[in-house]
Amino acid sequence: GVTTAIMGNCGVGFAPCKKEQRTFLMELMEGVEDIPFGCLSSGLQWHWESFPEFMDYLDEQSFAIDLATYIGHGAVRAYVIGKDANLSDRPGGPRKNPITHEQIEKMADVVQEAVEAGAIGFSTSRTLLHRDKNGVLVPGTLAAEEELLAIGKAVALGGGGVFEMASDFMSYDDTPHVPEDHIERLEHTGREMIWVEQISKGFGVPVSICLGIPSVLAAGVDKNGYRMVFKNVEEANADGCNVKLQVFTRPQGIQLCWASRSHPFMESPTFMQHLVEALREHRTVDINLLKRPEIKQQIINEVAELLDAEAEDDATFGLVLPTSTDEDDALFAGNFNCSVNGKGALARFFANGFDYIFKWSKEYEPMKEESAGSVAKKLGLHPLEVIYDWLCEDNGKQVVSFLFMNYHKYSLEDTTEMLLHKDSIPGLGDAGAHAGFIVDSTSHTYLLTHYVRDRVSGPKISIETAVKLHTSDPAHYFGLDDRGIIKEGFKADINVINMDELECCRPEFKFDLPKGAGRWIQESKGYDYTILTGTIVHEFGQATGNLPGRLVRNPNRGKGLPAGYKYNGITGKMSMWLSTAKLETKQMALRVLLRVLGPDNVLALGSYLAQTPLESNLEHSNL
């Protein structure tokens, strides 16, 4: 059903890239997005160095969909700084290892050149989860405001585009989120909105920020935190900004099956000894061996011992899985938001969420009573036993889901509230990234199957709303005003859908990437025809072989400064001075409150003020 995709999110990508930096960028992609190095190195052709050359290469290709792309912070840093691209993102940040003004100017020049060549915008990551394969934060995570503002201005000078970031609003340094540093983190949150507003209002550049809610709330994360973010964005947009929050359409889940790397039994020596070779040779496990009582008990006991042992690492920074020592063996390469963890980190990660682990269901809205934790309690078992038995169902093909994001209340209540807000757009889905853990390729289909047709546990939304959310809304936000609606003169990108047959199929783990690397895939049923630029590319679930898809270059490239650019006149400059002064005053008040009331009380006050549910965007219902 997809006809246009935008790639290069979260600050990762492969252009620009000098020859000696190719390994660094592939390892960065492996660490952040769980795409094995061997798969990347054998698949990438590298017919480019500069970003304009990359765009020209894409322009020569044909696809089943149209593609647009950001330029990512990681590639920009590597191109300008080289091997020290993320030196300033180590503990101590740019205060310890500063980026020079000259380097910032060069990065800005690279970004401007990319936007002029057709990049849809710039992307970056500002979260502790995204790391390279050595556990170092990705380039730009701790970037100072000077660097971010220079890049935002460069996007504007290139003609305009979207500034996209994955952010937790708390990563002022490479340290775990702990109660002792709440003051620093809350101050950092306030400062983030200052430079965001300067980029969006001052330079006329739309800013897109990923937003989700952890199902298991960590220390310092409030259940109403998402509403606080939305209220800050509402205030910014009321002041002349254009900020949108990317919201996922359903709970985001890590998928578990025996063939994947994503289950808590990967750290069991017995599992590794008896079953890895079968996976490597036959791409499947010996389910009969797994069902043997003595093997089952041994595997469960070994993982349970890891849970009971003193933690070497609490998995705060992400996970590294047991990997092959042979870089050509892609079976166990890759990570989920890479970091260096101690023994048992993977098992503890799942153990912290036993109450949010369920058998996969197409509704993605199970009741708490159906969780591994609840079932285990009812049956008097360890949750590991329940998960183990589930994975053995359907001859070992059963899929289990850890709904680790957007399911704190065991319902879609919060997700729906965010999704229907006027300052959100659907996004944050990983269809090709985190290949061994996550598969979100049916998130748009889910809007139609669940929210429109099947939902019984809460209110539905209209089909018009669901379609608009995934078509004209994002197309307009990215300036792609030649698509997104069916109208004479627009691109003929059309889906013919059988709503009675529409279905999100159960995910499958397949080894179909280069070098035989594995990934999760998820198919949909019910799309009779998908038409791109007037040509049928899919017919009743089958690709036709037609490839009318092309590169989509930024339609604003080279057209001069965005209409909202404020720094080329005295009135605009005065407006920005007043806005910044207001934000700095607000930040000063926050600093005073944090020291007078304490961070816990300030957080509680913010939560109290954010109790009121967000208003739905009535335009979604009155088309």
XYZ file of C-alpha atoms in Angstrom, residues 99-514:
416
model
C 33.687 20.609 17.823
C 35.487 23.592 16.318
C 33.718 26.521 14.681
C 35.492 25.696 11.424
C 34.189 22.109 11.532
C 30.665 23.371 12.181
C 30.889 25.696 9.178
C 32.040 22.816 6.967
C 29.162 20.624 8.180
C 26.705 23.420 7.402
C 28.139 23.710 3.881
C 27.684 19.953 3.339
C 24.061 20.097 4.515
C 23.244 23.121 2.359
C 24.757 21.384 -0.671
C 22.667 18.277 0.045
C 19.389 20.210 0.317
C 20.208 22.087 -2.886
C 20.724 18.674 -4.510
C 17.288 17.528 -3.349
C 17.601 16.137 0.192
C 14.169 16.341 1.834
C 15.857 17.649 4.980
C 18.304 16.741 7.737
C 18.028 14.053 10.438
C 19.756 13.526 13.774
C 19.537 11.391 16.914
C 19.492 12.745 20.455
C 18.777 9.640 22.514
C 20.961 7.337 24.589
C 19.564 4.312 22.754
C 21.280 4.919 19.411
C 24.923 3.764 19.467
C 27.563 2.386 17.171
C 28.666 -1.252 17.455
C 31.256 -0.283 20.091
C 28.620 1.255 22.333
C 29.511 4.903 21.605
C 26.644 7.319 21.012
C 26.035 8.053 17.340
C 27.593 11.241 15.940
C 25.687 14.346 16.936
C 23.770 12.914 19.903
C 25.291 15.470 22.276
C 25.798 18.212 19.674
C 25.893 21.735 21.064
C 23.310 24.348 20.119
C 25.827 26.178 17.897
C 26.152 23.116 15.661
C 22.409 22.429 15.509
C 21.540 26.039 14.712
C 24.189 26.216 11.991
C 22.754 23.062 10.375
C 19.177 24.329 10.705
C 20.194 27.536 8.954
C 21.943 25.501 6.242
C 18.685 23.640 5.537
C 16.974 27.009 5.070
C 19.743 28.378 2.838
C 19.404 25.297 0.638
C 15.740 26.120 0.045
C 14.112 24.548 3.091
C 13.279 21.061 4.294
C 12.359 19.103 7.420
C 14.700 18.883 10.434
C 13.978 15.423 11.890
C 15.224 14.021 15.184
C 14.786 11.025 17.427
C 15.026 12.458 20.938
C 14.377 11.494 24.536
C 14.753 15.169 25.616
C 16.965 13.992 28.486
C 20.384 13.175 27.028
C 22.594 16.031 28.124
C 25.526 13.605 28.534
C 26.295 9.919 28.137
C 25.101 8.889 31.583
C 22.227 6.601 32.647
C 18.858 8.120 33.483
C 18.939 8.146 37.295
C 17.047 10.223 39.884
C 20.258 11.936 41.041
C 20.577 13.956 37.831
C 16.946 15.009 37.379
C 17.851 18.679 37.624
C 20.335 18.471 34.753
C 17.934 16.469 32.613
C 14.937 18.732 33.176
C 17.057 21.788 32.415
C 18.255 20.069 29.252
C 14.640 19.422 28.214
C 13.903 23.131 28.467
C 16.962 24.072 26.427
C 16.018 21.625 23.671
C 12.807 23.521 22.994
C 14.732 26.810 22.770
C 16.895 25.759 19.823
C 13.996 23.845 18.229
C 11.964 27.062 18.189
C 14.903 29.040 16.848
C 15.252 26.625 13.932
C 11.539 26.296 13.176
C 10.367 29.871 13.677
C 13.627 31.669 12.962
C 14.697 29.780 9.843
C 11.247 28.686 8.636
C 12.256 25.021 8.841
C 9.659 22.433 9.961
C 10.897 20.241 12.817
C 9.737 16.635 13.236
C 10.358 14.914 16.586
C 9.751 11.241 17.353
C 7.622 10.652 20.444
C 6.656 7.457 22.219
C 5.747 6.316 25.725
C 7.706 3.484 27.386
C 5.342 0.771 28.542
C 7.537 0.175 31.589
C 8.135 3.655 32.985
C 11.731 4.202 34.108
C 12.864 6.525 36.882
C 12.138 10.126 35.983
C 9.684 9.237 33.214
C 6.179 10.444 34.010
C 3.009 8.811 32.725
C 1.838 12.222 31.499
C 5.195 13.134 29.987
C 3.900 12.903 26.434
C 1.270 15.526 27.221
C 3.956 17.856 28.561
C 5.817 17.501 25.251
C 2.646 18.179 23.269
C 1.876 21.260 25.362
C 5.375 22.614 24.707
C 4.858 22.013 20.997
C 1.426 23.672 21.109
C 3.003 26.771 22.652
C 5.809 26.773 20.074
C 3.407 26.477 17.152
C 1.194 29.187 18.569
C 4.308 31.378 18.502
C 4.916 30.765 14.801
C 6.766 27.429 14.693
C 5.958 24.387 12.577
C 6.753 21.418 14.806
C 5.184 17.988 14.398
C 5.537 14.971 16.672
C 5.933 11.618 14.947
C 3.633 9.120 16.662
C 3.403 5.401 16.036
C -0.042 4.032 15.221
C 0.022 1.103 17.662
C 2.127 -0.340 20.489
C 5.661 -0.871 19.255
C 6.845 -4.384 19.922
C 9.908 -6.566 19.800
C 8.939 -9.784 18.041
C 10.171 -13.086 19.461
C 10.534 -16.458 17.740
C 13.052 -19.284 17.951
C 14.683 -18.444 14.604
C 15.313 -14.802 15.474
C 17.864 -13.358 17.861
C 15.164 -11.625 19.835
C 14.292 -13.875 22.753
C 15.538 -14.224 26.343
C 16.997 -17.700 25.809
C 19.798 -16.521 23.540
C 22.160 -16.364 26.527
C 21.577 -19.974 27.527
C 24.701 -22.097 26.878
C 22.475 -25.109 26.256
C 20.466 -23.262 23.611
C 23.632 -22.022 21.928
C 25.256 -25.451 22.044
C 22.398 -27.520 20.654
C 20.476 -25.174 18.416
C 22.754 -22.577 16.835
C 24.264 -24.995 14.334
C 20.795 -26.048 13.207
C 19.920 -22.395 12.684
C 23.133 -21.766 10.785
C 22.777 -24.793 8.519
C 19.010 -25.100 8.063
C 17.698 -21.636 9.050
C 15.353 -23.288 11.503
C 15.519 -24.801 14.975
C 15.024 -28.414 15.981
C 11.634 -27.996 17.637
C 11.541 -31.615 18.807
C 14.783 -31.062 20.680
C 13.425 -27.869 22.227
C 10.342 -29.733 23.450
C 12.343 -32.373 25.294
C 11.623 -31.795 29.021
C 15.259 -32.010 30.143
C 16.435 -29.545 27.439
C 13.601 -27.160 28.203
C 14.306 -27.199 31.945
C 18.035 -26.752 31.454
C 17.573 -23.720 29.188
C 15.043 -22.096 31.527
C 17.218 -22.733 34.597
C 20.257 -21.166 32.934
C 18.368 -18.003 32.020
C 16.698 -17.835 35.454
C 20.147 -17.956 37.049
C 21.143 -14.922 35.006
C 18.114 -13.073 36.365
C 19.032 -13.948 39.934
C 22.717 -13.030 39.541
C 24.027 -9.617 40.494
C 23.608 -7.357 37.487
C 26.766 -6.340 35.664
C 24.737 -3.960 33.522
C 21.081 -2.977 33.692
C 20.633 -2.595 29.920
C 19.989 1.132 30.335
C 21.957 1.836 27.191
C 20.490 -0.825 24.926
C 21.519 -4.361 24.113
C 24.223 -6.363 22.425
C 23.391 -9.931 21.513
C 25.729 -12.920 21.323
C 27.402 -12.486 17.940
C 29.416 -14.625 15.579
C 33.172 -14.063 15.458
C 33.048 -14.470 11.677
C 32.032 -11.172 10.113
C 30.836 -13.028 7.004
C 28.347 -14.949 9.123
C 25.335 -12.669 9.400
C 23.229 -15.049 11.480
C 23.983 -13.504 14.841
C 25.366 -10.145 13.815
C 23.463 -6.994 14.633
C 22.027 -5.389 17.714
C 18.980 -3.703 19.145
C 20.206 -0.163 19.783
C 23.755 -1.348 20.283
C 25.756 -1.018 23.444
C 28.265 -2.966 25.463
C 26.395 -4.921 28.114
C 27.254 -7.430 30.766
C 26.138 -11.019 30.917
C 22.408 -11.379 31.451
C 21.440 -7.926 30.136
C 19.224 -9.396 27.425
C 17.380 -11.664 29.855
C 16.883 -8.813 32.339
C 15.570 -6.579 29.566
C 12.737 -9.024 28.901
C 12.241 -9.830 32.600
C 11.529 -6.157 33.322
C 8.629 -6.402 30.889
C 7.076 -9.815 31.564
C 3.720 -8.080 32.081
C 3.936 -6.614 28.554
C 4.872 -9.815 26.705
C 1.988 -11.467 24.832
C 1.304 -13.988 22.122
C 1.153 -12.014 18.873
C -2.322 -10.956 17.830
C -3.426 -8.849 14.877
C -5.353 -6.549 17.264
C -2.151 -5.372 19.027
C -4.394 -4.491 21.984
C -4.351 -7.484 24.365
C -5.595 -7.408 27.947
C -3.185 -7.489 30.877
C -4.544 -10.910 31.858
C -3.109 -12.297 28.623
C 0.486 -11.277 29.423
C 3.232 -13.798 30.210
C 3.479 -12.362 33.714
C -0.238 -12.715 34.408
C -0.537 -16.176 32.861
C 2.490 -17.389 34.824
C 1.024 -16.091 38.072
C -2.292 -17.797 37.380
C -0.626 -21.144 36.548
C 2.035 -20.962 39.260
C 4.875 -20.942 36.704
C 7.901 -18.786 35.987
C 7.164 -16.322 33.132
C 10.110 -17.822 31.256
C 8.259 -21.150 31.162
C 5.194 -19.486 29.666
C 7.225 -17.705 26.989
C 9.137 -20.902 26.203
C 5.918 -22.880 25.717
C 4.392 -20.137 23.576
C 7.431 -20.133 21.287
C 7.078 -23.881 20.809
C 3.475 -23.622 19.587
C 2.578 -24.076 15.918
C 5.614 -26.297 15.405
C 7.913 -23.527 16.606
C 6.477 -20.840 14.337
C 4.506 -18.986 16.994
C 5.386 -15.296 17.385
C 5.471 -13.556 20.752
C 5.435 -9.756 21.151
C 7.032 -7.599 23.823
C 4.971 -4.388 23.590
C 7.653 -2.169 25.059
C 6.339 1.192 23.803
C 2.938 2.905 23.908
C 1.203 0.280 26.060
C 1.578 1.578 29.610
C -2.201 1.489 30.222
C -2.808 -1.822 28.393
C -4.848 0.003 25.781
C -4.499 2.327 22.796
C -5.913 5.214 24.793
C -2.660 7.209 24.898
C -1.705 6.319 21.332
C -5.082 7.436 19.977
C -4.858 10.656 21.971
C -1.470 11.446 20.435
C -2.362 10.281 16.942
C -5.405 12.537 16.638
C -3.687 15.661 17.929
C -3.308 18.497 15.446
C 0.463 18.623 15.993
C 1.205 14.963 15.211
C 1.769 12.876 12.115
C 2.025 9.069 11.926
C 5.607 7.847 11.906
C 8.255 6.268 14.115
C 7.703 2.861 12.512
C 10.607 0.557 11.645
C 9.791 -1.441 8.533
C 13.374 -2.226 7.537
C 15.400 -1.151 10.546
C 16.041 -3.156 13.732
C 15.658 -6.075 11.370
C 16.075 -8.830 13.955
C 13.674 -7.352 16.502
C 11.003 -5.063 15.080
C 8.650 -5.096 12.088
C 6.293 -2.156 11.627
C 5.562 -2.457 7.908
C 1.793 -2.848 8.462
C 1.335 0.157 10.740
C -0.653 2.046 8.085
C -2.778 -1.008 7.330
C -3.470 -1.326 11.059
C -5.148 2.092 11.032
C -7.734 0.651 8.659
C -8.137 -2.847 10.086
C -8.247 -1.972 13.772
C -9.094 1.690 14.297
C -11.632 1.852 11.469
C -13.094 -1.674 11.253
C -12.439 -4.049 14.152
C -11.834 -2.197 17.399
C -14.206 -3.062 20.259
C -12.143 -1.975 23.281
C -12.411 1.724 22.500
C -13.724 4.292 20.014
C -13.129 3.852 16.312
C -12.091 6.533 13.843
C -13.570 7.253 10.437
C -12.057 5.799 7.293
C -11.586 9.342 6.006
C -9.496 10.167 9.074
C -7.344 7.055 8.735
C -6.638 7.668 5.054
C -5.887 11.361 5.545
C -3.464 10.600 8.390
C -1.246 8.525 6.104
C -1.642 10.414 2.825
C -2.278 14.131 2.544
C -1.121 15.042 6.062
C 2.490 13.820 5.747
C 2.692 14.728 2.048
C 1.779 18.328 2.835
C 4.162 18.477 5.798
C 7.114 17.427 3.637
C 6.136 19.836 0.878
C 5.223 17.019 -1.522
C 2.112 18.775 -2.730
C 1.873 16.770 -5.960
C 0.557 13.702 -4.095
C -1.556 12.615 -1.128
C -5.022 13.211 -2.580
C -6.941 11.919 -5.607
C -7.451 14.943 -7.820
C -6.887 15.910 -11.415
C -3.332 17.138 -11.904
C -1.918 15.144 -8.961
C 0.154 11.964 -9.161
C -2.010 8.915 -9.724
C -0.886 7.072 -6.571
C -3.934 5.035 -5.613
C -4.843 1.963 -3.557
C -7.873 -0.173 -4.302
C -8.652 -1.886 -1.002
C -11.037 -4.689 -0.107
C -11.934 -3.683 3.456
C -13.591 -7.031 4.167
C -10.380 -8.909 3.326
C -7.865 -6.409 4.697
C -5.586 -8.040 7.253
C -2.198 -7.634 8.978
C -0.606 -11.071 8.701
C 1.479 -12.698 11.417
C 5.138 -11.625 11.203
C 7.673 -14.126 9.873
C 11.420 -14.361 10.323
C 13.172 -14.967 7.013
C 16.807 -15.246 5.948
C 16.507 -13.435 2.625
C 18.960 -10.539 2.901
C 22.445 -10.549 1.317
